[in-house]
Coordinates of C-alpha atoms in Angstrom, one line a residue:
M29 CA 0.0 0.0 0.0
P30 CA 1.4 3.4 -0.9
A31 CA 2.6 5.6 1.9
A32 CA 0.0 8.3 1.1
E33 CA -2.9 5.9 1.6
R34 CA -1.5 4.7 4.9
I35 CA -1.3 8.3 6.1
L36 CA -4.9 8.9 5.1
L37 CA -6.2 5.7 6.8
R38 CA -4.4 6.3 10.1
P39 CA -6.8 9.1 11.4
V40 CA -9.8 7.0 10.4
T41 CA -8.5 4.0 12.3
M42 CA -7.7 6.1 15.4
G43 CA -11.2 7.6 15.2
L44 CA -12.8 4.2 15.2
L45 CA -10.7 3.0 18.1
L46 CA -11.7 6.1 20.1
Q47 CA -15.4 5.6 19.4
S48 CA -15.1 1.9 20.5
L49 CA -13.4 2.9 23.7
L50 CA -16.1 5.5 24.5
L51 CA -18.9 3.0 23.9
L52 CA -17.2 0.5 26.1
L53 CA -16.8 3.1 28.9
L54 CA -20.5 4.0 28.6
L55 CA -21.5 0.4 28.8
L56 CA -19.4 -0.1 31.9
L57 CA -20.9 3.0 33.6
C58 CA -24.4 1.8 32.8
C59 CA -23.8 -1.6 34.2
C60 CA -22.3 -0.2 37.4
L61 CA -24.9 2.5 38.0
R62 CA -28.1 0.6 37.2
P63 CA -28.3 -1.6 40.4
A64 CA -27.4 1.2 42.7
A65 CA -30.1 3.5 41.2
A66 CA -32.7 0.8 41.9
F67 CA -31.9 0.7 45.7
P68 CA -34.0 2.8 48.1
K69 CA -32.2 5.9 49.5
G70 CA -30.0 4.9 52.3
C71 CA -29.6 1.3 51.2
Y72 CA -26.4 -0.2 49.8
P73 CA -24.9 -3.7 49.2
S74 CA -21.6 -4.8 50.6
E75 CA -19.6 -8.0 51.4
E76 CA -18.9 -8.9 55.0
E77 CA -16.8 -12.0 55.9
G78 CA -17.5 -13.4 52.5
L79 CA -21.3 -13.0 52.9
K80 CA -23.3 -10.7 50.6
T81 CA -24.9 -8.1 52.8
F82 CA -27.6 -5.5 52.2
R83 CA -27.9 -2.6 54.6
C84 CA -30.9 -0.3 55.0
S85 CA -30.3 0.8 58.6
N86 CA -31.7 4.2 59.5
A87 CA -33.1 4.7 56.0
R88 CA -36.5 5.9 57.1
L89 CA -38.2 3.0 55.4
T90 CA -42.0 2.5 55.9
E91 CA -42.1 -0.9 54.2
V92 CA -39.8 -3.8 53.3
P93 CA -37.9 -2.8 50.1
R94 CA -38.7 -4.8 47.0
D95 CA -35.4 -4.4 45.1
I96 CA -33.2 -6.4 47.4
P97 CA -30.7 -8.6 45.5
N98 CA -31.9 -12.1 45.7
D99 CA -28.5 -13.5 46.5
T100 CA -28.4 -11.5 49.8
N101 CA -27.1 -13.5 52.8
K102 CA -27.5 -10.8 55.5
L103 CA -30.2 -8.2 55.5
Y104 CA -30.3 -5.2 57.9
L105 CA -33.6 -3.3 58.0
D106 CA -33.1 -2.1 61.6
S107 CA -34.0 1.4 63.0
N108 CA -36.7 2.3 60.4
R109 CA -40.4 2.9 60.5
I110 CA -41.8 -0.4 59.1
P111 CA -45.3 -0.9 60.8
F112 CA -46.0 -4.5 59.7
L113 CA -44.7 -7.5 57.8
P114 CA -47.1 -8.7 55.0
R115 CA -47.3 -12.2 53.6
D116 CA -44.4 -13.2 51.4
A117 CA -42.4 -10.1 52.4
F118 CA -39.1 -12.1 51.9
R119 CA -40.0 -14.8 49.4
D120 CA -37.4 -13.7 46.8
L121 CA -34.5 -14.1 49.2
P122 CA -33.9 -17.9 49.3
L123 CA -30.2 -17.5 50.5
L124 CA -30.9 -15.3 53.5
L125 CA -29.1 -16.3 56.7
E126 CA -29.6 -13.3 58.9
L127 CA -32.5 -10.8 59.1
D128 CA -32.4 -7.8 61.4
L129 CA -35.8 -6.0 61.9
S130 CA -35.1 -4.5 65.3
H131 CA -36.0 -1.0 66.3
N132 CA -38.9 -0.5 63.9
A133 CA -42.7 0.1 64.5
I134 CA -43.8 -3.5 63.7
A135 CA -47.1 -4.2 65.4
S136 CA -48.3 -7.1 63.3
V137 CA -46.8 -10.0 61.4
E138 CA -49.1 -11.8 58.8
S139 CA -49.1 -15.5 58.5
G140 CA -46.6 -16.4 55.8
A141 CA -44.4 -13.3 56.2
F142 CA -41.3 -15.5 56.5
R143 CA -42.4 -18.0 53.9
G144 CA -39.4 -19.3 51.9
L145 CA -36.8 -18.6 54.7
A146 CA -37.3 -21.8 56.6
E147 CA -34.4 -23.7 55.0
H148 CA -31.5 -21.2 55.5
L149 CA -32.4 -18.5 57.9
H150 CA -30.7 -18.9 61.3
S151 CA -31.1 -15.5 62.9
L152 CA -34.2 -13.3 63.1
D153 CA -34.2 -10.1 65.3
L154 CA -37.6 -8.6 66.1
S155 CA -36.6 -6.8 69.2
S156 CA -37.6 -3.3 70.2
N157 CA -40.8 -3.2 68.1
R158 CA -44.5 -2.8 68.9
L159 CA -45.6 -6.4 69.0
V160 CA -48.4 -7.1 71.4
S161 CA -49.7 -10.5 70.1
V162 CA -48.5 -12.7 67.2
S163 CA -49.8 -16.0 66.1
K164 CA -47.4 -18.9 66.2
D165 CA -48.4 -19.7 62.6
A166 CA -46.4 -16.7 61.5
F167 CA -43.3 -18.6 62.4
S168 CA -44.3 -22.1 61.3
N169 CA -41.4 -24.3 60.1
L170 CA -38.9 -21.5 60.9
K171 CA -35.7 -22.9 62.4
A172 CA -34.0 -19.5 63.0
K173 CA -33.2 -18.3 66.5
V174 CA -35.5 -15.4 67.3
N175 CA -35.2 -12.3 69.4
L176 CA -38.6 -11.1 70.7
S177 CA -37.4 -8.9 73.5
N178 CA -38.4 -5.3 74.3
N179 CA -41.9 -5.5 72.8
P180 CA -45.2 -4.5 74.7
W181 CA -46.4 -8.1 74.9
L182 CA -49.8 -9.2 76.1
C183 CA -49.1 -12.3 78.3
D184 CA -51.7 -14.9 77.4
C185 CA -52.1 -18.3 75.8
R186 CA -51.2 -17.0 72.4
L187 CA -47.8 -15.7 73.6
Q188 CA -47.2 -18.9 75.5
E189 CA -47.8 -20.9 72.3
L190 CA -45.5 -18.6 70.3
V191 CA -42.6 -18.8 72.8
R192 CA -42.9 -22.6 72.8
T193 CA -42.9 -22.7 69.0
V194 CA -39.8 -20.6 68.3
E195 CA -36.2 -21.0 69.5
L196 CA -35.2 -17.9 71.4
V197 CA -31.8 -16.2 71.0
A198 CA -29.7 -17.1 74.1
G199 CA -30.0 -14.4 76.8
S200 CA -33.0 -12.7 75.1
S201 CA -35.8 -14.4 77.1
G202 CA -35.5 -12.0 80.0
G203 CA -36.5 -9.2 77.7
I204 CA -39.9 -10.7 77.0
V205 CA -41.9 -8.8 79.7
C206 CA -45.6 -8.6 80.3
D207 CA -46.7 -5.1 79.3
S208 CA -50.3 -6.3 79.9
S209 CA -51.8 -9.6 81.0
V210 CA -55.0 -11.5 81.4
Q211 CA -54.1 -11.6 85.1
E212 CA -53.1 -8.2 86.4
E213 CA -50.5 -9.4 88.9
H214 CA -48.3 -10.6 86.0
V215 CA -47.8 -7.1 84.5
G216 CA -44.1 -6.0 84.6
K217 CA -42.8 -9.5 85.1
A218 CA -40.6 -11.6 82.8
F219 CA -42.9 -13.9 80.8
L220 CA -40.8 -17.1 81.3
Q221 CA -40.9 -16.5 85.0
V222 CA -44.7 -16.2 84.9
I223 CA -45.3 -19.3 82.9
A224 CA -43.1 -21.3 85.3
D225 CA -46.1 -21.1 87.7
T226 CA -49.0 -20.3 85.4
D227 CA -50.3 -22.2 82.4
F228 CA -52.2 -19.6 80.4
C229 CA -53.6 -22.1 77.9
N230 CA -54.8 -24.4 80.7
V231 CA -56.5 -21.5 82.4
Y232 CA -58.1 -20.4 79.1
K233 CA -59.3 -24.0 78.5
K234 CA -60.9 -24.2 82.0
T235 CA -62.6 -20.9 81.5
T236 CA -63.9 -22.0 78.1
D237 CA -65.1 -25.3 79.6
I238 CA -66.9 -23.5 82.4
A239 CA -68.6 -21.2 80.0
M240 CA -69.8 -24.1 77.9
L241 CA -71.1 -25.9 80.9
V242 CA -73.0 -22.8 82.1
T243 CA -74.4 -22.3 78.6
M244 CA -75.5 -26.0 78.4
F245 CA -77.1 -25.8 81.9
G246 CA -79.0 -22.7 80.9
W247 CA -80.4 -24.4 77.8
F248 CA -81.3 -27.5 79.8
A249 CA -83.1 -25.4 82.4
M250 CA -85.0 -23.6 79.7
V251 CA -86.2 -26.9 78.2
I252 CA -87.2 -28.4 81.6
S253 CA -89.1 -25.2 82.5
Y254 CA -90.9 -25.3 79.2
L255 CA -91.9 -28.9 79.7
V256 CA -93.1 -28.3 83.2
Y257 CA -95.1 -25.3 82.0
Y258 CA -96.6 -27.3 79.1
V259 CA -97.7 -30.2 81.3
R260 CA -99.2 -27.9 83.9
Q261 CA -101.0 -25.9 81.2
N262 CA -102.5 -29.1 79.7
Q263 CA -103.5 -30.4 83.2
E264 CA -105.2 -27.0 83.9
D265 CA -107.0 -27.1 80.5
A266 CA -108.2 -30.7 81.1
R267 CA -109.4 -29.9 84.6
R268 CA -111.4 -26.9 83.3
H269 CA -112.9 -29.0 80.5
L270 CA -114.0 -31.8 83.0
E271 CA -115.7 -29.2 85.2
Y272 CA -117.5 -27.9 82.2
L273 CA -118.6 -31.4 81.2
K274 CA -120.0 -32.0 84.7
S275 CA -122.3 -29.1 84.2
L276 CA -123.8 -30.6 81.0
P277 CA -126.7 -33.1 80.7
S278 CA -125.7 -36.7 81.4
K279 CA -125.7 -38.2 77.9
Q280 CA -123.7 -35.4 76.3
R281 CA -121.5 -35.4 79.4
R282 CA -120.6 -39.1 79.0
S283 CA -119.7 -38.8 75.3
E284 CA -117.5 -35.7 75.9
E285 CA -115.9 -37.2 79.0
S286 CA -114.7 -40.2 77.0
S287 CA -113.3 -38.0 74.3
T288 CA -111.5 -35.8 76.9
I289 CA -110.0 -38.8 78.6
S290 CA -108.8 -40.2 75.3
T291 CA -107.3 -36.8 74.4
V292 CA -105.5 -36.5 77.8
V293 CA -104.1 -40.1 77.5

C-alpha cells in the first residue's frame, strides 16, 4: 500500500478506536450504576466476611424494600419505621441467613411473612418493636433463633404458644416482659418467670369449659321449664274441661268425657 494511503487511513483507524473505547466506557458505567439506582435511598450492598450483605439501617423505610438482591445473605432493616410484615415479604430471598428487623414500629406479622426462609435463615431479630400479640403460625417451620425482647407483649395463651414454638436467642428471654396480661398481677414480670407457675392455655381451657357448661345448663333449664309449663298448662285445661262437662246433661257429658279422657291419655 502506498505511503500516502497509509497516512490517510491512520486518522480513520484512530477515530474508530476512540469511538469503540467511548462506547465500552459508557456500557461499563451503565452496568455499574443501574443496580445502585434501583436501591432505596440509604440502602447499599456490601460484602462482610464473605457474605453478601444488604444494609438499610436508619433509611426511614416504611415498608420492606422490593429491590433487594436475591443472593443476599445478611439483610439489615433495623432502625426504620416499618409498621407491619405482609405475607411473602421475603419470598425472593432464598439464600438469606440473617434478618435484622429490630427498632422498627412493627405491630403485626401476617401468617406467611417469613415463607421461603425456613431452610436457610438462622437469625431473626424482632426486638424493640410494637408487637403485642402474634400467632405462632407466622413462624411455622422457621428454624431460626428469634429475638422477641423489648416489645409491649400481652401475656396470654397466644404468647405462650409462640414462645414454645420458636427457638429464642440465648439471653433474650429475660427481655420478654408482660406489658399487659389476662391476670393483672403478672404485669411487669418476665414472661418465662410467669409461665413457670401459670399455664395460660390451661386457664383459658378451663374458662372455656366452664362457659360451655354454664351455657348448656342454661339451655337445659329452659327446656325443663318449658316442659313443666306445658304439662301444667295441659292439666289445667283438662281440669277446666272436665268441670265444664259436669255441668252438661248426662248423655252429652258421658260422650265428651270419654273424648276428653282419650285426648289426655
